[in-house]
Amino acid sequence: MTTKLLAGTPVEVNEEGFFVDPDVWTEDMATELAAEANIAVPLTDKHWQVLHYMRKEYFEKGTGPTVRKLGKSSGVTVKELYQLFPKGPAKLAALCAGIPKPRGCV
Amino acid sequence: MAQEPKKLLILGGGTGGTLAANRLRKKFKASELRIDVVDQDNQHVYQPGLLFVPFGLAEPDEIVRRRNKQLHRGIGYHESAIQGVDINANTVSLENGEILDYDVLLVATGSVLQPEETEGMNGSQWLKTVFTFYDMEGASALAEKLDTFESGELVINVIDMPIKCPVAPLEFAFLADWFLTEKGVRDAVTITYVTPLDGAFTKPVASATLASLLEDKGINLVTEFNTAEIDNEGSKLVGYDEREIPFDLAVVIPLHGGAAYVEESPGLGDELGFIPTDNATMQSLVAPNIFVLGDAADVPASKAGSVTHFEGEVLVENIEAFIAGRELTARFDGHANCFIETGFSKALLIDFNYETEPLPGHYPFSVGLPLLKESRINHLGKLMFQSFYWHGLLPGRDIPGIGSDMPMSGKDKDLVGAGTTPASATEKGN
Ligand SMILES: Cc1cc2nc3c(=O)[nH]c(=O)nc-3n(C[C@H](O)[C@H](O)[C@H](O)COP(=O)(O)OP(=O)(O)OC[C@H]3O[C@@H](n4cnc5c(N)ncnc54)[C@H](O)[C@@H]3O)c2cc1C
């Protein structure tokens, strides 16, 4: 566990950089995290749509959605998701949305 | 006046539906509980056997039996596709027009393959150079293809999780290595295993063991590859990150989702058609009188017959408690075990649950079968499993000494902590 300064506020994150407490997240923090991950900022409306959807799902279900679920229900297609958050959309979007890494499948 | 029997309706007559029906039939008199099973066909496939069909190690008719014959006397059988469940009215409509009502519903309709969800998979090369062994049609067609396949690029690709038996694609790679070696053409074939995961398998200790086995056998491993498209003309997989993997023969594991009717049943399933289910009790989270067993449940355990078997014991106790109006006290710990065929008449065995990843050692006690290590005895175990499936697991007989909880006594506990990941941390990379 380490502390990271985001938008002027110290935030606790785990080894992989995911928030320990999703409640402390702000949109400014998301912008900083996205820039760190080489996503062009300011973020587009589509980015925000995904990030807010991730948070909503997390608070309702206790885990962020996987790429497939995002593609089915966030209103953004899987292809677009890979354009918005290259490489691993669910992981990267969860990171920027200040929620834990989505639980995958075994 | 005698009371009417309660009605238990079981959707799906596969591994889970059959074993639950048989176990519950033994627990209740006909005057107490009426049990009905619905399935769309009457061909019960021993699915682990599909792995052997492409290599001529099993014939299709050796691994199929009639579904209704696996059900004990006193269990009703309806052969029709399910159209939808009305979770408020407690009714199920079937394609043949029947409407069945229930007091307790058990959803055991497993998972279905969705090749149409991946661009190009159902394209011009389907069953020509692009195959799956995850159903009978594909496995049989692949057997013919492998007969004449003697050189080129063999690519095995898992499109995305979840899939049934997550080790089966690896086993396919190991068996292909053995098969092509026996044929004397291994040097002319490149085998590449392509996965969306960040390693060979989901769990760290087993993933490392399996990755080194792949390496020993000269099988290439490509990780974090997310297939966007199968390019039929160009004979290549194309990733969302624009990486390309050419193939002469592609063996793909299509996306999996819940049974088709789930989407037509408001409030029953999640986006992928799986049923939100309590990890421990197997009671659904959508209605108290709906239980779920096997691949249909969204619990964070492997979609495997062994899991279905262990869940089944817990489920039966809890359905009994539910019908009696008692609290549900039986708890499933996520226990899974699988034999992994590694070719050349050897196999390894892994055993794990929600909390503990597969560890080396022995199963179920320190003198048992070797864990996470190749051996001939594990290969025999895998072969014997089919007989146990028809004669032990489906009829609902207990195996002496093997309960549903994962045993810890034969395991190498030194590795706990070093690599152990609780279920909540067994994430996947994207
Ligand atoms: C290639 C392969 C290898 C495997 N190897 C292993 C292994 O080595 N070890 C292991 O433990 N597991 C293995 N498995 C997984 C195992 O077979 C499944 O996890 C297990 O069968 C799940 O049981 P279930 O009852 O949930 O589903 P199933 O046994 O698949 O049963 C579901 C039933 O529901 C019916 N159904 C679906 N939709 C409808 C509908 N709309 N209307 C009516 N009926 C419907 C289907 O016809 C089916 O009979 C393997 C699977 C495959 C494909």
GROMACS .gro file of N, CA and C and ligand atoms in nm, chain B residues 12-17 39-41 47-48 50 67 80-82 108-110 133-134 164-165 168 259 261 293-295 303-306 308 382, ligand 1:
model
  158
  118GLY      N    1  -3.254  -2.769  -1.740
  118GLY     CA    2  -3.125  -2.825  -1.783
  118GLY      C    3  -3.105  -2.964  -1.726
  119GLY      N    4  -3.083  -3.061  -1.814
  119GLY     CA    5  -3.059  -3.198  -1.771
  119GLY      C    6  -2.917  -3.239  -1.806
  120GLY      N    7  -2.821  -3.150  -1.778
  120GLY     CA    8  -2.680  -3.183  -1.799
  120GLY      C    9  -2.620  -3.233  -1.667
  121THR      N   10  -2.493  -3.201  -1.645
  121THR     CA   11  -2.424  -3.248  -1.526
  121THR      C   12  -2.499  -3.208  -1.399
  122GLY      N   13  -2.526  -3.078  -1.384
  122GLY     CA   14  -2.582  -3.027  -1.260
  122GLY      C   15  -2.728  -3.067  -1.241
  123GLY      N   16  -2.809  -3.047  -1.346
  123GLY     CA   17  -2.951  -3.077  -1.335
  123GLY      C   18  -2.974  -3.224  -1.302
  145ASP      N   19  -3.506  -3.027  -2.071
  145ASP     CA   20  -3.386  -3.004  -2.155
  145ASP      C   21  -3.429  -3.001  -2.300
  146GLN      N   22  -3.345  -2.937  -2.383
  146GLN     CA   23  -3.387  -2.918  -2.522
  146GLN      C   24  -3.364  -3.041  -2.610
  147ASP      N   25  -3.278  -3.134  -2.563
  147ASP     CA   26  -3.253  -3.252  -2.647
  147ASP      C   27  -3.236  -3.372  -2.555
  153GLN      N   28  -1.884  -3.400  -2.156
  153GLN     CA   29  -1.808  -3.295  -2.224
  153GLN      C   30  -1.655  -3.305  -2.211
  154PRO      N   31  -1.602  -3.352  -2.096
  154PRO     CA   32  -1.456  -3.367  -2.090
  154PRO      C   33  -1.403  -3.459  -2.201
  156LEU      N   34  -1.485  -3.450  -2.507
  156LEU     CA   35  -1.469  -3.376  -2.633
  156LEU      C   36  -1.322  -3.345  -2.662
  173ARG      N   37  -3.032  -3.860  -2.214
  173ARG     CA   38  -3.049  -3.781  -2.092
  173ARG      C   39  -3.148  -3.845  -1.995
  186SER      N   40  -3.791  -3.011  -2.449
  186SER     CA   41  -3.828  -2.891  -2.525
  186SER      C   42  -3.732  -2.779  -2.486
  187ALA      N   43  -3.707  -2.689  -2.581
  187ALA     CA   44  -3.627  -2.572  -2.546
  187ALA      C   45  -3.708  -2.483  -2.451
  188ILE      N   46  -3.638  -2.418  -2.361
  188ILE     CA   47  -3.704  -2.326  -2.267
  188ILE      C   48  -3.712  -2.190  -2.336
  214ALA      N   49  -3.007  -2.481  -1.418
  214ALA     CA   50  -2.884  -2.558  -1.444
  214ALA      C   51  -2.866  -2.572  -1.594
  215THR      N   52  -2.884  -2.460  -1.665
  215THR     CA   53  -2.875  -2.465  -1.812
  215THR      C   54  -2.735  -2.431  -1.861
  216GLY      N   55  -2.636  -2.429  -1.773
  216GLY     CA   56  -2.497  -2.421  -1.817
  216GLY      C   57  -2.463  -2.296  -1.895
  239PHE      N   58  -1.323  -2.731  -3.051
  239PHE     CA   59  -1.351  -2.869  -3.007
  239PHE      C   60  -1.450  -2.866  -2.891
  240TYR      N   61  -1.512  -2.748  -2.867
  240TYR     CA   62  -1.599  -2.732  -2.752
  240TYR      C   63  -1.741  -2.785  -2.775
  270LYS      N   64  -1.580  -2.273  -2.019
  270LYS     CA   65  -1.589  -2.399  -1.946
  270LYS      C   66  -1.448  -2.457  -1.936
  271CYS      N   67  -1.421  -2.521  -1.825
  271CYS     CA   68  -1.294  -2.591  -1.807
  271CYS      C   69  -1.175  -2.512  -1.861
  274ALA      N   70  -0.884  -2.679  -2.042
  274ALA     CA   71  -0.900  -2.764  -2.160
  274ALA      C   72  -0.822  -2.714  -2.283
  365ALA      N   73  -2.755  -1.947  -2.116
  365ALA     CA   74  -2.852  -2.000  -2.213
  365ALA      C   75  -2.936  -1.886  -2.270
  367TYR      N   76  -3.251  -1.832  -2.336
  367TYR     CA   77  -3.378  -1.787  -2.280
  367TYR      C   78  -3.360  -1.689  -2.163
  399LEU      N   79  -2.716  -2.394  -1.024
  399LEU     CA   80  -2.609  -2.493  -1.011
  399LEU      C   81  -2.525  -2.496  -1.138
  400GLY      N   82  -2.393  -2.506  -1.120
  400GLY     CA   83  -2.304  -2.528  -1.234
  400GLY      C   84  -2.270  -2.401  -1.310
  401ASP      N   85  -2.247  -2.418  -1.440
  401ASP     CA   86  -2.195  -2.309  -1.523
  401ASP      C   87  -2.289  -2.189  -1.530
  409LYS      N   88  -1.587  -2.281  -1.438
  409LYS     CA   89  -1.703  -2.348  -1.495
  409LYS      C   90  -1.660  -2.490  -1.528
  410ALA      N   91  -1.675  -2.579  -1.432
  410ALA     CA   92  -1.625  -2.715  -1.448
  410ALA      C   93  -1.720  -2.815  -1.384
  411GLY      N   94  -1.714  -2.937  -1.437
  411GLY     CA   95  -1.797  -3.043  -1.383
  411GLY      C   96  -1.763  -3.073  -1.238
  412SER      N   97  -1.634  -3.063  -1.202
  412SER     CA   98  -1.597  -3.092  -1.063
  412SER      C   99  -1.658  -2.987  -0.970
  414THR      N  100  -1.933  -2.818  -1.033
  414THR     CA  101  -2.077  -2.847  -1.031
  414THR      C  102  -2.106  -2.960  -0.931
  488LYS      N  103  -0.773  -3.937  -1.499
  488LYS     CA  104  -0.854  -3.865  -1.597
  488LYS      C  105  -0.937  -3.963  -1.681
  537LIG     C1  106  -1.417  -2.951  -2.409
  537LIG     C2  107  -1.460  -2.951  -2.266
  537LIG     C3  108  -1.382  -3.017  -2.171
  537LIG     C4  109  -1.419  -3.018  -2.037
  537LIG     N1  110  -1.339  -3.083  -1.947
  537LIG     C5  111  -1.372  -3.085  -1.817
  537LIG     C6  112  -1.291  -3.154  -1.722
  537LIG     O1  113  -1.191  -3.218  -1.757
  537LIG     N2  114  -1.326  -3.150  -1.592
  537LIG     C7  115  -1.438  -3.083  -1.550
  537LIG     O2  116  -1.464  -3.083  -1.431
  537LIG     N3  117  -1.517  -3.016  -1.637
  537LIG     C8  118  -1.487  -3.017  -1.769
  537LIG     N4  119  -1.568  -2.949  -1.859
  537LIG     C9  120  -1.680  -2.866  -1.809
  537LIG    C10  121  -1.806  -2.942  -1.774
  537LIG     O3  122  -1.846  -3.023  -1.878
  537LIG    C11  123  -1.915  -2.841  -1.740
  537LIG     O4  124  -1.865  -2.745  -1.652
  537LIG    C12  125  -2.035  -2.906  -1.675
  537LIG     O5  126  -2.093  -2.997  -1.765
  537LIG    C13  127  -2.136  -2.802  -1.630
  537LIG     O6  128  -2.256  -2.860  -1.591
  537LIG     P1  129  -2.392  -2.780  -1.604
  537LIG     O7  130  -2.498  -2.869  -1.552
  537LIG     O8  131  -2.378  -2.646  -1.547
  537LIG     O9  132  -2.411  -2.758  -1.762
  537LIG     P2  133  -2.432  -2.868  -1.876
  537LIG    O10  134  -2.386  -3.001  -1.833
  537LIG    O11  135  -2.369  -2.810  -1.998
  537LIG    O12  136  -2.589  -2.873  -1.893
  537LIG    C14  137  -2.668  -2.765  -1.937
  537LIG    C15  138  -2.792  -2.821  -2.002
  537LIG    O13  139  -2.886  -2.718  -2.028
  537LIG    C16  140  -2.950  -2.743  -2.151
  537LIG     N5  141  -2.999  -2.616  -2.205
  537LIG    C17  142  -2.930  -2.502  -2.233
  537LIG     N6  143  -3.012  -2.408  -2.283
  537LIG    C18  144  -3.135  -2.462  -2.288
  537LIG    C19  145  -3.262  -2.414  -2.331
  537LIG     N7  146  -3.279  -2.291  -2.381
  537LIG     N8  147  -3.369  -2.497  -2.321
  537LIG    C20  148  -3.354  -2.624  -2.271
  537LIG     N9  149  -3.236  -2.673  -2.228
  537LIG    C21  150  -3.128  -2.594  -2.238
  537LIG    C22  151  -2.839  -2.803  -2.237
  537LIG    O14  152  -2.894  -2.881  -2.342
  537LIG    C23  153  -2.761  -2.886  -2.136
  537LIG    O15  154  -2.804  -3.020  -2.132
  537LIG    C24  155  -1.536  -2.950  -1.995
  537LIG    C25  156  -1.616  -2.885  -2.090
  537LIG    C26  157  -1.580  -2.885  -2.225
  537LIG    C27  158  -1.666  -2.816  -2.325
   0.00000   0.00000   0.00000
